[in-house]
Coordinates of C-alpha atoms in Angstrom, one line a residue:
M1 CA -106.2 -96.9 -17.2
E2 CA -109.7 -98.7 -17.6
S3 CA -113.2 -97.4 -17.1
N4 CA -115.6 -99.3 -14.8
T5 CA -117.3 -101.7 -17.1
A6 CA -119.3 -104.4 -15.3
D7 CA -116.3 -106.8 -15.4
L8 CA -113.8 -104.2 -14.1
S9 CA -116.3 -103.1 -11.4
S10 CA -116.7 -106.7 -10.4
T11 CA -112.9 -107.1 -10.2
L12 CA -112.5 -103.9 -8.1
Y13 CA -115.1 -105.0 -5.6
R14 CA -113.5 -108.5 -5.3
T15 CA -110.3 -106.8 -4.5
V16 CA -111.8 -104.6 -1.9
T17 CA -114.2 -106.9 -0.2
A18 CA -116.9 -106.2 2.5
D19 CA -117.9 -109.7 3.3
G20 CA -117.6 -109.6 7.1
P21 CA -120.7 -109.0 9.3
D22 CA -119.6 -105.4 10.0
S23 CA -117.4 -104.8 6.9
I24 CA -117.8 -101.6 4.9
R25 CA -115.7 -99.8 2.2
L26 CA -114.6 -96.2 2.5
I27 CA -112.9 -93.9 0.0
H28 CA -109.9 -91.7 0.8
L29 CA -110.6 -88.7 -1.3
L30 CA -107.1 -87.4 -2.3
P31 CA -106.3 -83.7 -2.1
G32 CA -106.5 -81.3 -5.0
A33 CA -107.6 -78.0 -6.4
L34 CA -111.1 -77.3 -7.7
T35 CA -109.9 -77.9 -11.4
D36 CA -107.8 -81.0 -10.6
E37 CA -108.9 -84.6 -11.7
L38 CA -110.8 -86.4 -8.8
R39 CA -108.7 -89.3 -7.3
C40 CA -109.4 -91.6 -4.5
T41 CA -108.4 -94.9 -2.8
L42 CA -111.2 -97.5 -2.1
A43 CA -110.3 -99.5 1.0
G44 CA -112.2 -101.9 3.4
A45 CA -112.9 -101.2 7.0
G46 CA -114.7 -102.7 10.0
L47 CA -117.3 -100.8 11.9
S48 CA -116.4 -102.6 15.2
A49 CA -112.9 -101.0 14.8
G50 CA -114.4 -97.5 15.0
P51 CA -112.9 -96.0 11.9
D52 CA -112.9 -92.2 11.5
Y53 CA -114.8 -91.1 8.4
E54 CA -117.6 -88.8 7.2
A55 CA -120.8 -89.9 5.5
L56 CA -122.2 -88.1 2.4
S57 CA -126.0 -87.5 1.9
Y58 CA -126.8 -86.3 -1.7
V59 CA -128.9 -86.9 -4.7
W60 CA -127.7 -89.3 -7.4
G61 CA -129.5 -87.4 -10.1
P62 CA -130.4 -89.1 -13.4
P63 CA -128.7 -92.5 -13.8
V64 CA -126.2 -91.2 -16.3
F65 CA -122.6 -92.0 -15.3
D66 CA -120.9 -89.3 -17.3
A67 CA -118.2 -88.2 -14.8
T68 CA -115.2 -90.0 -13.6
I69 CA -113.1 -90.4 -10.4
V70 CA -109.8 -92.3 -10.7
C71 CA -110.0 -95.0 -8.1
N72 CA -107.1 -97.1 -6.7
E73 CA -104.5 -95.4 -9.1
D74 CA -105.8 -96.9 -12.4
V75 CA -109.6 -97.4 -12.5
A76 CA -111.5 -94.7 -14.2
F77 CA -114.7 -95.1 -12.1
K78 CA -117.8 -93.7 -13.6
I79 CA -120.1 -91.7 -11.3
T80 CA -123.0 -89.2 -11.7
S81 CA -122.2 -85.7 -12.4
S82 CA -124.1 -84.7 -9.2
L83 CA -121.7 -86.8 -7.1
H84 CA -118.8 -85.5 -9.0
R85 CA -119.7 -81.9 -8.1
A86 CA -120.2 -82.9 -4.5
L87 CA -116.8 -84.5 -4.3
V88 CA -115.1 -81.5 -5.9
R89 CA -116.6 -79.3 -3.3
L90 CA -115.6 -81.7 -0.4
R91 CA -112.0 -82.4 -1.6
A92 CA -109.4 -80.8 0.7
V93 CA -106.4 -79.0 -0.7
D94 CA -103.7 -80.4 1.6
K95 CA -104.8 -83.8 3.0
P96 CA -107.0 -86.9 2.1
R97 CA -110.6 -86.9 3.3
V98 CA -112.1 -90.2 4.4
L99 CA -115.8 -90.6 3.2
W100 CA -118.5 -93.2 3.0
V101 CA -120.3 -92.6 -0.3
D102 CA -123.0 -95.2 -1.4
Q103 CA -122.4 -94.9 -5.2
I104 CA -118.8 -96.0 -4.8
C105 CA -118.7 -97.9 -1.4
I106 CA -121.5 -100.2 -2.4
N107 CA -121.3 -102.6 -5.4
Q108 CA -124.5 -101.3 -7.0
A109 CA -124.3 -104.1 -9.7
S110 CA -124.6 -106.8 -7.0
K111 CA -128.0 -107.2 -5.3
P112 CA -126.5 -109.3 -2.4
D113 CA -123.9 -106.5 -1.7
R114 CA -126.5 -103.9 -1.8
A115 CA -128.7 -105.8 0.6
A116 CA -125.7 -106.5 3.0
Q117 CA -124.5 -102.8 3.0
V118 CA -128.1 -101.5 3.4
A119 CA -128.4 -103.6 6.5
R120 CA -125.4 -101.8 7.9
M121 CA -126.6 -98.3 7.0
T122 CA -127.9 -97.6 10.5
R123 CA -124.5 -98.2 12.0
I124 CA -122.7 -96.5 9.1
Y125 CA -124.5 -93.1 9.8
S126 CA -124.7 -93.6 13.6
Q127 CA -121.0 -94.1 13.8
C128 CA -119.8 -91.4 11.3
Q129 CA -117.9 -88.4 12.8
N130 CA -120.1 -86.2 10.7
A131 CA -122.7 -86.4 7.9
I132 CA -122.4 -83.9 5.1
V133 CA -125.6 -82.9 3.2
W134 CA -124.9 -81.8 -0.3
L135 CA -127.9 -79.8 -1.7
G136 CA -126.3 -79.0 -4.9
D137 CA -124.4 -76.2 -6.6
V138 CA -125.3 -72.5 -7.2
P139 CA -124.2 -70.6 -10.2
P140 CA -121.1 -68.5 -9.6
K141 CA -122.9 -65.2 -10.1
L142 CA -125.4 -66.2 -7.3
Q143 CA -123.0 -67.6 -4.7
I144 CA -122.1 -64.2 -3.1
T145 CA -125.9 -63.4 -2.9
L146 CA -126.6 -66.7 -1.2
I147 CA -123.7 -66.2 1.4
E148 CA -124.8 -62.7 2.2
L149 CA -128.5 -63.5 2.5
M150 CA -128.0 -66.5 4.8
Q151 CA -125.8 -64.3 7.0
T152 CA -128.4 -61.5 6.9
L153 CA -131.2 -64.0 7.9
A154 CA -129.3 -65.4 10.8
S155 CA -128.4 -61.9 12.1
A156 CA -132.1 -60.7 11.6
Q157 CA -133.3 -63.7 13.6
K158 CA -131.0 -62.9 16.5
R159 CA -132.1 -59.2 16.5
Q160 CA -135.8 -60.1 16.5
H161 CA -135.1 -62.4 19.5
R162 CA -133.7 -59.5 21.4
D163 CA -136.7 -57.4 20.4
G164 CA -139.1 -60.1 21.6
L165 CA -140.5 -60.6 18.1
I166 CA -139.5 -64.3 17.8
L167 CA -141.6 -67.2 19.1
S168 CA -138.7 -68.7 21.0
D169 CA -139.9 -72.3 21.1
L170 CA -140.0 -72.4 17.3
D171 CA -137.3 -69.8 16.2
V172 CA -140.0 -68.3 14.0
S173 CA -140.8 -64.6 13.4
A174 CA -144.0 -63.3 15.1
L175 CA -144.0 -60.5 12.4
P176 CA -144.4 -61.5 8.7
L177 CA -142.3 -59.4 6.3
S178 CA -145.4 -57.8 4.8
H179 CA -146.3 -56.3 8.3
M180 CA -142.9 -54.7 8.7
D181 CA -142.4 -51.1 7.8
A182 CA -139.2 -49.7 6.1
A183 CA -137.7 -48.9 9.4
Q184 CA -138.0 -52.3 10.7
R185 CA -136.7 -54.0 7.6
K186 CA -133.7 -51.6 7.8
R187 CA -133.1 -52.5 11.5
Y188 CA -133.1 -56.2 10.7
G189 CA -131.3 -55.9 7.4
L190 CA -134.0 -57.7 5.5
P191 CA -134.5 -57.1 1.8
A192 CA -137.8 -55.7 0.7
S193 CA -140.6 -58.1 -0.1
Y194 CA -140.2 -58.4 -3.8
D195 CA -136.4 -58.1 -3.8
P196 CA -135.0 -60.6 -6.3
R197 CA -132.4 -61.8 -3.8
W198 CA -135.1 -63.9 -2.1
K199 CA -135.3 -66.2 -5.1
V200 CA -131.8 -67.6 -4.5
L201 CA -133.3 -69.5 -1.6
L202 CA -135.1 -71.8 -4.1
Y203 CA -131.7 -73.6 -4.6
I204 CA -132.4 -74.8 -1.0
Y205 CA -136.2 -75.4 -1.0
A206 CA -136.3 -76.8 -4.6
S207 CA -133.3 -79.2 -4.2
F208 CA -134.3 -82.7 -5.2
W209 CA -132.4 -83.8 -2.0
M210 CA -135.4 -82.8 0.1
R211 CA -137.5 -85.6 -1.6
R212 CA -135.3 -88.6 -1.1
T213 CA -136.4 -91.3 1.3
W214 CA -132.8 -92.2 2.3
I215 CA -132.2 -88.8 3.7
V216 CA -134.4 -89.5 6.7
Q217 CA -131.9 -91.8 8.4
E218 CA -128.9 -90.0 6.9
V219 CA -129.9 -86.9 8.9
A220 CA -131.7 -88.5 11.9
L221 CA -128.8 -90.8 13.0
P222 CA -125.5 -88.9 12.8
R223 CA -124.4 -87.0 16.0
K224 CA -123.3 -84.1 13.8
V225 CA -124.8 -83.0 10.4
D226 CA -123.4 -80.2 8.2
V227 CA -125.2 -78.8 5.2
L228 CA -123.4 -77.7 2.1
I229 CA -124.9 -75.8 -0.8
G230 CA -122.5 -74.3 -3.3
P231 CA -119.9 -72.5 -1.1
V232 CA -122.2 -72.1 1.9
I233 CA -121.8 -74.6 4.8
M234 CA -123.9 -74.6 8.0
D235 CA -124.4 -76.9 10.9
W236 CA -127.9 -78.5 10.8
Q237 CA -129.3 -76.7 13.8
S238 CA -128.4 -73.3 12.4
F239 CA -129.6 -74.2 8.9
S240 CA -133.0 -75.6 10.0
S241 CA -133.5 -72.6 12.3
V242 CA -133.0 -70.2 9.4
L243 CA -135.5 -72.1 7.2
Y244 CA -138.1 -71.9 9.8
Y245 CA -137.5 -68.2 10.2
V246 CA -137.7 -67.6 6.4
E247 CA -141.0 -69.6 6.1
S248 CA -142.5 -67.5 9.0
L249 CA -141.6 -64.3 7.2
K250 CA -144.1 -65.3 4.5
V251 CA -142.1 -63.5 1.8
P252 CA -144.6 -62.6 -1.1
G253 CA -144.2 -64.8 -4.1
L254 CA -142.0 -67.1 -2.2
S255 CA -144.2 -69.2 0.0
F256 CA -142.7 -72.7 0.6
G257 CA -145.5 -74.1 2.6
S258 CA -147.2 -75.6 -0.3
L259 CA -144.1 -77.4 -1.7
S260 CA -143.8 -81.2 -1.0
S261 CA -140.1 -80.6 -0.3
W262 CA -140.9 -78.1 2.5
K263 CA -143.3 -80.6 4.1
A264 CA -140.7 -83.3 3.8
F265 CA -138.2 -81.0 5.5
L266 CA -140.5 -80.4 8.4
A267 CA -141.0 -84.1 9.0
L268 CA -137.3 -84.7 8.7
A269 CA -136.4 -82.1 11.3
V270 CA -138.7 -83.6 13.9
R271 CA -137.5 -87.1 13.1
R272 CA -133.9 -86.0 13.9
V273 CA -134.8 -84.5 17.2
L274 CA -136.7 -87.6 18.2
T275 CA -134.0 -90.1 17.0
Q276 CA -131.3 -88.1 18.9
K277 CA -133.4 -88.7 22.0
R278 CA -133.5 -92.5 21.1
D279 CA -137.3 -92.2 20.5
F280 CA -138.1 -94.6 17.7
S281 CA -141.4 -94.8 16.1
P282 CA -143.2 -97.8 14.5
L283 CA -142.6 -98.3 10.7
S284 CA -146.2 -97.3 10.1
E285 CA -145.7 -93.9 11.6
L286 CA -142.5 -93.3 9.6
L287 CA -144.3 -94.2 6.4
F288 CA -147.0 -91.7 7.2
E289 CA -144.6 -88.9 8.1
H290 CA -142.4 -89.5 5.1
R291 CA -144.9 -90.6 2.5
R292 CA -143.9 -88.0 0.1
G293 CA -140.3 -89.3 -0.1
K294 CA -139.1 -90.7 -3.4
A295 CA -136.6 -93.6 -4.3
T296 CA -135.4 -94.9 -7.6
D297 CA -136.1 -98.5 -6.4
A298 CA -139.5 -98.6 -4.8
R299 CA -138.3 -101.2 -2.2
D300 CA -136.1 -98.5 -0.7
R301 CA -139.3 -96.6 0.5
I302 CA -139.4 -99.5 3.0
F303 CA -135.7 -100.3 3.4
G304 CA -134.7 -96.6 3.8
L305 CA -136.8 -96.2 6.9
M306 CA -136.3 -99.7 8.6
G307 CA -133.2 -98.5 10.5
L308 CA -135.3 -95.9 12.4
A309 CA -138.3 -98.2 13.2
A310 CA -139.1 -99.3 16.7
E311 CA -139.4 -102.8 15.5
R312 CA -136.1 -102.7 13.5
E313 CA -134.6 -105.7 15.4
E314 CA -137.5 -107.9 14.5
M315 CA -137.6 -107.0 10.8
P316 CA -136.1 -109.3 8.1
P317 CA -133.1 -107.8 6.2
A318 CA -133.5 -105.9 3.1
D319 CA -134.1 -108.3 0.1
Y320 CA -133.7 -106.8 -3.3
E321 CA -134.8 -110.1 -4.9
A322 CA -138.3 -109.8 -3.3
S323 CA -141.0 -108.6 -5.6
L324 CA -142.9 -105.3 -4.8
T325 CA -146.1 -107.1 -4.2
R326 CA -144.7 -109.6 -1.8
L327 CA -142.7 -107.1 0.1
F328 CA -145.5 -104.4 0.3
T329 CA -148.1 -107.1 1.3
N330 CA -145.9 -108.6 4.0
V331 CA -145.1 -105.2 5.5
T332 CA -148.8 -104.2 5.6
V333 CA -149.9 -107.4 7.3
N334 CA -147.2 -107.0 9.9
M335 CA -148.3 -103.4 10.5
F336 CA -151.8 -104.6 11.0
R337 CA -150.6 -107.1 13.6
R338 CA -148.3 -104.8 15.4
S339 CA -150.5 -101.8 15.6
G340 CA -153.8 -103.6 16.1
N341 CA -155.5 -101.2 13.8
L342 CA -156.0 -100.6 10.1
D343 CA -154.6 -97.1 10.0
V344 CA -152.1 -98.0 7.3
L345 CA -154.9 -98.2 4.8
G346 CA -154.7 -94.3 4.8
L347 CA -151.8 -94.8 2.5
V348 CA -153.8 -96.3 -0.2
G349 CA -153.8 -93.7 -2.9
S350 CA -155.3 -93.1 -6.4
F351 CA -155.1 -96.1 -8.7
R352 CA -152.1 -94.8 -10.8
P353 CA -151.1 -96.5 -14.1
D354 CA -147.7 -97.4 -12.6
R355 CA -149.2 -99.3 -9.6
P356 CA -148.0 -103.0 -9.7
E357 CA -150.7 -105.0 -11.5
D358 CA -150.9 -107.7 -9.0
L359 CA -150.8 -105.5 -5.9
P360 CA -154.0 -106.1 -3.8
S361 CA -156.3 -103.0 -3.5
W362 CA -155.9 -103.0 0.3
V363 CA -152.0 -102.9 0.1
P364 CA -150.7 -99.4 -0.2
D365 CA -148.2 -98.8 -3.1
Y366 CA -145.5 -97.5 -0.9
G367 CA -143.5 -96.5 -3.9
S368 CA -145.9 -93.8 -4.9
P369 CA -145.9 -90.6 -3.0
Q370 CA -149.4 -89.7 -4.3
G371 CA -152.8 -89.8 -2.5
P372 CA -154.9 -87.8 0.0
H373 CA -153.6 -87.0 3.4
P374 CA -154.5 -89.9 5.8
I375 CA -157.5 -89.1 7.8
T376 CA -156.0 -90.3 11.1
K377 CA -153.1 -87.9 10.6
I378 CA -155.0 -84.7 9.7
G379 CA -153.2 -81.6 10.9
T380 CA -150.3 -83.4 12.4
L381 CA -147.5 -81.6 10.6
Y382 CA -149.4 -78.2 10.9
T383 CA -149.5 -78.4 14.7
L384 CA -145.9 -79.5 15.1
Y385 CA -144.6 -76.3 13.4
T386 CA -147.0 -73.6 14.4
S387 CA -147.5 -72.1 17.7
E388 CA -151.3 -72.0 17.3
G389 CA -152.4 -75.0 15.3
P390 CA -155.7 -76.7 15.0
Q391 CA -157.0 -79.3 17.5
V392 CA -156.3 -82.7 16.0
S393 CA -158.7 -85.5 16.4
T394 CA -156.7 -88.7 16.4
K395 CA -159.2 -90.7 18.5
F396 CA -161.6 -91.8 15.8
A397 CA -163.2 -95.1 16.5
A398 CA -165.6 -95.7 13.7
S399 CA -165.9 -99.3 14.6
G400 CA -166.5 -98.6 18.3
H401 CA -163.1 -99.6 19.7
R402 CA -163.7 -103.2 18.6
R403 CA -160.5 -105.4 18.3
L404 CA -159.1 -105.9 14.9
S405 CA -159.7 -109.5 13.7
F406 CA -158.6 -110.4 10.1
G407 CA -157.2 -113.1 8.0
T408 CA -155.6 -113.4 4.6
D409 CA -156.3 -115.9 1.8
G410 CA -153.6 -115.4 -0.8
H411 CA -154.0 -111.8 -1.8
T412 CA -157.4 -111.4 -0.2
L413 CA -158.1 -109.7 3.1
V414 CA -160.9 -111.3 5.0
L415 CA -162.4 -109.5 8.0
P416 CA -165.8 -108.5 9.6
A417 CA -167.4 -105.3 8.5
V418 CA -170.6 -103.4 8.4
I419 CA -171.9 -101.7 5.1
V420 CA -173.5 -98.5 6.1
G421 CA -174.4 -96.7 2.9
E422 CA -174.0 -96.3 -0.8
I423 CA -172.6 -93.1 -2.3
R424 CA -175.3 -91.2 -4.2
E425 CA -173.7 -87.9 -5.2
L426 CA -170.2 -86.5 -5.4
A427 CA -168.7 -83.1 -5.8
G428 CA -165.2 -82.3 -7.2
C429 CA -161.8 -82.2 -5.5
C430 CA -158.3 -80.7 -5.9
A431 CA -155.5 -82.7 -7.5
G432 CA -153.5 -82.7 -4.4
Q433 CA -149.8 -82.4 -4.2
R434 CA -147.9 -81.7 -7.5
D435 CA -144.3 -82.8 -8.1
D436 CA -141.7 -80.1 -7.5
V437 CA -139.1 -79.1 -10.1
D438 CA -135.4 -79.7 -9.7
V439 CA -133.7 -76.2 -9.4
Q440 CA -130.7 -77.5 -11.2
H441 CA -132.7 -77.0 -14.3
G442 CA -132.5 -73.3 -13.8
I443 CA -134.1 -70.9 -11.3
V444 CA -136.1 -69.0 -14.0
L445 CA -137.7 -72.3 -15.0
V446 CA -138.5 -73.2 -11.3
I447 CA -140.2 -69.7 -10.7
L448 CA -142.2 -70.0 -13.8
V449 CA -143.4 -73.6 -13.1
Y450 CA -144.3 -72.8 -9.5
A451 CA -146.1 -69.6 -10.5
F452 CA -148.2 -71.6 -13.1
Q453 CA -148.8 -74.4 -10.8
G454 CA -149.9 -71.9 -8.1
L455 CA -152.4 -70.5 -10.6
Q456 CA -153.7 -73.9 -11.5
D457 CA -154.1 -74.8 -7.9
Q458 CA -156.0 -71.7 -7.1
I459 CA -158.3 -72.0 -10.1
E460 CA -158.8 -75.7 -9.1
A461 CA -159.6 -74.6 -5.5
V462 CA -162.3 -72.2 -6.5
N463 CA -163.9 -74.7 -8.8
T464 CA -163.9 -77.2 -6.0
S465 CA -165.5 -74.7 -3.7
L466 CA -168.3 -74.0 -6.2
S467 CA -168.9 -77.8 -6.7
W468 CA -169.1 -78.3 -3.0
E469 CA -171.5 -75.3 -2.5
K470 CA -173.8 -76.7 -5.2
L471 CA -174.0 -80.1 -3.7
A472 CA -174.5 -78.7 -0.1
R473 CA -177.5 -76.5 -1.4
R474 CA -179.1 -79.5 -2.9
V475 CA -178.7 -81.7 0.1
I476 CA -179.9 -78.8 2.6
A477 CA -182.9 -78.2 0.3
R478 CA -183.9 -81.9 0.6
S479 CA -183.3 -82.2 4.3
P480 CA -182.6 -79.2 6.5
T481 CA -181.8 -81.4 9.6
Y482 CA -179.0 -84.0 9.6
E483 CA -180.5 -87.0 11.1
P484 CA -177.4 -88.8 12.5
T485 CA -176.5 -86.0 14.7
G486 CA -179.7 -83.8 14.9
E487 CA -177.9 -80.6 14.0
S488 CA -178.7 -78.5 10.9
T489 CA -177.5 -80.0 7.7
Q490 CA -175.6 -76.7 6.9
D491 CA -173.7 -77.0 10.3
A492 CA -173.0 -80.7 9.4
F493 CA -171.4 -79.7 6.1
L494 CA -169.3 -77.1 7.9
M495 CA -168.1 -79.7 10.4
T496 CA -167.3 -82.1 7.5
Y497 CA -165.1 -79.6 5.8
F498 CA -162.7 -79.7 8.9
E499 CA -162.7 -83.6 8.8
G500 CA -162.9 -83.9 12.7
Q501 CA -160.3 -81.2 13.5
I502 CA -162.9 -79.2 15.5
E503 CA -165.4 -80.3 18.2
R504 CA -167.8 -77.5 17.7
L505 CA -168.5 -74.5 15.5
T506 CA -167.3 -71.3 17.2
D507 CA -168.3 -67.8 16.4
E508 CA -164.9 -67.2 14.7
I509 CA -165.4 -70.3 12.5
L510 CA -168.9 -69.3 11.5
A511 CA -167.8 -65.9 10.7
V512 CA -165.0 -67.2 8.6
Q513 CA -167.3 -69.6 6.8
A514 CA -169.7 -66.7 6.1
L515 CA -166.8 -65.0 4.3
G516 CA -165.8 -68.3 2.8
R517 CA -169.2 -68.6 1.0
F518 CA -168.4 -65.3 -0.7
V519 CA -165.6 -67.1 -2.8
P520 CA -167.8 -69.7 -4.6
M521 CA -170.5 -67.0 -5.0
M522 CA -168.2 -64.6 -6.8
W523 CA -166.8 -67.4 -9.0
K524 CA -170.2 -68.6 -9.7
I525 CA -171.1 -65.1 -11.0
L526 CA -168.1 -64.8 -13.1
T527 CA -168.4 -68.2 -14.6
L528 CA -172.2 -68.1 -15.1
D529 CA -172.8 -70.8 -12.4
S530 CA -170.7 -73.4 -14.3
G531 CA -167.2 -73.1 -13.0
C532 CA -164.3 -73.0 -15.5
T533 CA -161.5 -75.5 -15.9
W534 CA -160.3 -74.6 -19.5
L535 CA -157.2 -72.6 -18.5
P536 CA -157.3 -70.1 -21.5
A537 CA -160.7 -68.9 -20.2
A538 CA -160.0 -69.5 -16.5
I539 CA -156.9 -67.4 -16.2
P540 CA -158.3 -64.0 -17.3
L541 CA -161.5 -64.8 -15.2
F542 CA -159.4 -65.6 -12.2
I543 CA -157.4 -62.4 -12.4
V544 CA -160.6 -60.5 -12.3
F545 CA -161.7 -62.8 -9.3
R546 CA -158.5 -62.1 -7.4
F547 CA -158.8 -58.4 -7.9
I548 CA -162.4 -58.5 -6.4
M549 CA -161.2 -60.7 -3.5
Q550 CA -158.3 -58.2 -2.7
I551 CA -160.8 -55.3 -2.6
S552 CA -163.2 -57.4 -0.5
R553 CA -160.4 -58.1 2.1
L554 CA -159.9 -54.3 2.6
V555 CA -163.7 -53.9 3.2
W556 CA -163.7 -56.9 5.7
D557 CA -160.9 -55.2 7.6
I558 CA -162.8 -51.9 7.8
L559 CA -166.0 -53.6 8.9
G560 CA -164.2 -55.6 11.6
Y561 CA -164.7 -59.0 10.2
P562 CA -162.4 -61.8 11.2
S563 CA -158.8 -61.1 10.6
I564 CA -156.9 -62.4 7.6
S565 CA -154.8 -64.5 9.8
A566 CA -157.8 -66.3 11.2
L567 CA -159.1 -66.8 7.7
E568 CA -155.7 -68.2 6.7
K569 CA -155.6 -70.4 9.8
H570 CA -159.0 -72.1 9.1
T571 CA -158.2 -72.3 5.3
E572 CA -155.0 -74.2 6.1
M573 CA -157.0 -76.6 8.4
M574 CA -159.4 -77.4 5.5
K575 CA -156.7 -77.8 2.9
D576 CA -156.3 -81.5 3.3
A577 CA -160.1 -82.0 2.9
T578 CA -160.1 -80.7 -0.6
D579 CA -157.9 -83.6 -1.7
R580 CA -161.2 -85.6 -1.3
R581 CA -164.7 -85.4 -2.8
L582 CA -167.6 -84.3 -0.9
F583 CA -170.4 -86.8 -1.1
T584 CA -173.8 -87.8 0.2
T585 CA -175.2 -91.3 0.4
T586 CA -178.7 -92.8 -0.4
D587 CA -179.4 -92.8 3.4
G588 CA -178.6 -89.1 3.8
L589 CA -175.0 -89.4 5.3
I590 CA -172.4 -86.8 4.2
G591 CA -168.6 -86.9 4.2
L592 CA -165.4 -86.9 2.2
A593 CA -164.4 -89.7 -0.1
P594 CA -161.2 -90.5 -2.0
P595 CA -160.7 -88.9 -5.5
D596 CA -161.4 -92.2 -7.3
S597 CA -164.8 -92.8 -5.7
V598 CA -167.9 -93.0 -8.0
P599 CA -171.7 -93.2 -7.3
G600 CA -172.6 -96.6 -6.3
D601 CA -169.5 -97.3 -4.2
R602 CA -170.2 -98.5 -0.7
L603 CA -169.3 -97.0 2.7
A604 CA -168.0 -99.7 5.2
L605 CA -166.8 -99.8 8.8
L606 CA -164.2 -102.4 9.1
Q607 CA -164.0 -104.1 12.5
G608 CA -160.8 -102.6 14.2
G609 CA -160.7 -99.7 11.8
R610 CA -160.7 -96.2 13.2
V611 CA -162.2 -94.6 10.0
P612 CA -164.8 -95.7 7.4
V613 CA -163.6 -96.8 4.0
V614 CA -165.0 -96.7 0.5
L615 CA -165.4 -100.2 -1.2
R616 CA -166.3 -101.1 -4.7
Q617 CA -168.2 -104.3 -5.5
D618 CA -166.0 -106.8 -7.4
V619 CA -166.4 -110.4 -8.4
D620 CA -166.7 -112.4 -5.3
G621 CA -165.9 -109.5 -2.9
Y622 CA -164.7 -105.8 -3.0
R623 CA -161.9 -103.5 -4.0
L624 CA -160.7 -100.9 -1.5
V625 CA -160.9 -97.3 -2.9
G626 CA -159.6 -95.6 0.2
E627 CA -160.5 -93.9 3.5
A628 CA -163.5 -91.7 4.1
Y629 CA -164.6 -89.1 6.7
V630 CA -168.3 -89.7 7.5
H631 CA -169.9 -87.0 9.7
G632 CA -171.7 -88.6 12.6
A633 CA -170.1 -91.9 12.0
M634 CA -166.6 -91.5 13.3
Y635 CA -167.0 -92.7 16.9
G636 CA -169.1 -95.9 16.4
E637 CA -172.5 -94.1 16.3
V638 CA -173.6 -96.2 13.2
F639 CA -171.6 -99.4 13.9
D640 CA -174.5 -102.0 14.4
A641 CA -173.1 -105.3 15.7
Q642 CA -176.2 -107.1 14.4
K643 CA -175.2 -106.2 10.8
V644 CA -171.6 -107.5 11.0
A645 CA -170.7 -109.8 8.1
V646 CA -167.4 -111.3 6.9
I647 CA -166.3 -109.6 3.6
K648 CA -163.4 -110.2 1.3
I649 CA -161.3 -107.4 -0.1
R650 CA -159.1 -108.2 -3.1

């Protein structure tokens, strides 16, 4: 028996070819017990013949091929341990199981074979009898806990339906767990708020599967999808319904809403619903929705979504020989042309060290999931998954509905623009989305990391609030009236915090903001007006701060101030804004700029762009820093056609 060295692998794939226009390979996973050696047969098939098979959706894990499956009787084919565990779970006891598994069915050492098979992925997942999502294993001592908890949650959801305590259109609870008394929890069979059994759900929410780019089409396209985690198997509809329900319970110490994996799941669930209705979106929309997805090869951030794009028939086939710069630039230019706007510039994130050196500043690094939330998409996921979301402004027209006109000169973007200001002062911002931790490293580690990250985020948030409050006070002292709109500068700042999600300041918003100012005030007192970012000092101060805030909330309730739910709703609306830096310009404009902005950067309105951008002067042109929100300039109010000049962005 031989192992799959490069030579043997090549021999195997030459024997089992997939050269035809609809040819694929399938494995016949041979029957066996849990402890038996894995064995399979690799065989060719034609999609036009309608073969019966299931398709696996899973995470490769680290590129360490330390497990083995015996293929075609005598080849010890090396696979990752993650795939090995999945196949052991999937193997039947009494009959073969026919599967499509990318790690084996594609010759990963051959770029042409990868490209050819990727081009067939849409058909592979559309035609499969069933897709199986493998989220990972669960330690034996927790398997019964997971099974029982998932059953309990499904039962509780049905009981709440009967009691009229479920928002039927979303399958979510109208009553958070903390608002249930002991009798209600007993009726629904739910564990108490701090019961350790809740933590087993982290094996779902913290699964690295949630963060893969390829899962989007692997879940969206198949007619039927089953989810397998350890010994638990559920159909997709039941699985997603339970997850919505758990999130709505808001279990203390187990809030998933801040996790990038949870946000990825929300986008994935909607994409499956739309795709099953044959409702395909432009590639630009897919990249916005799934921008937090990850892929080992950055090209797959594009290739993994092409099969779901409305323009998929017009797109060139996947080419793994193409450089990242050429691929990303061509995709960006094509999206400009197809959409007729510059919205995709919202995906330009921070200038990270791993950004390709020759990538133009105006081309997003699609391989990086980092960066602020695009301004044209503010609030979109929030409104899709709550019954009472914010009003989303998606009709920005900073250049006054003028048609996009642009050209390219090599790596330079050439287009008309109006420079409207220069940044004078900037406040701080939050770091934005942090990476999640793989639960396979251990649930205790995951809990500790999330707890520490949560503490960091909260300290960062209060420091940002204090920084914003200080800047606002300075600007208000200089100019009580905001000239571009005629409103008070204080109201202009409040509107800016919502990034255009509201049209006016209601009494509820003003009351919430009055309470909101209490937060930086208390942090200012505790830190002697300087804030505190050094964690050894910040953590004890923050514990005191949190205690004061809890007492204050009780007082607010007694005095009849806005409800905590109202406070949480408006805080959620403003969350994306804190990924940017509050700024003011030399001409008195205020707004929110990308994290990398510095004093001296220019504000510009690009013709055909819906939102302003921040530019940095460079040799013979500018570099794009990113999108900005500028209060009083989002609907063409300051776009002066007499000042239009052609600029170059490199």
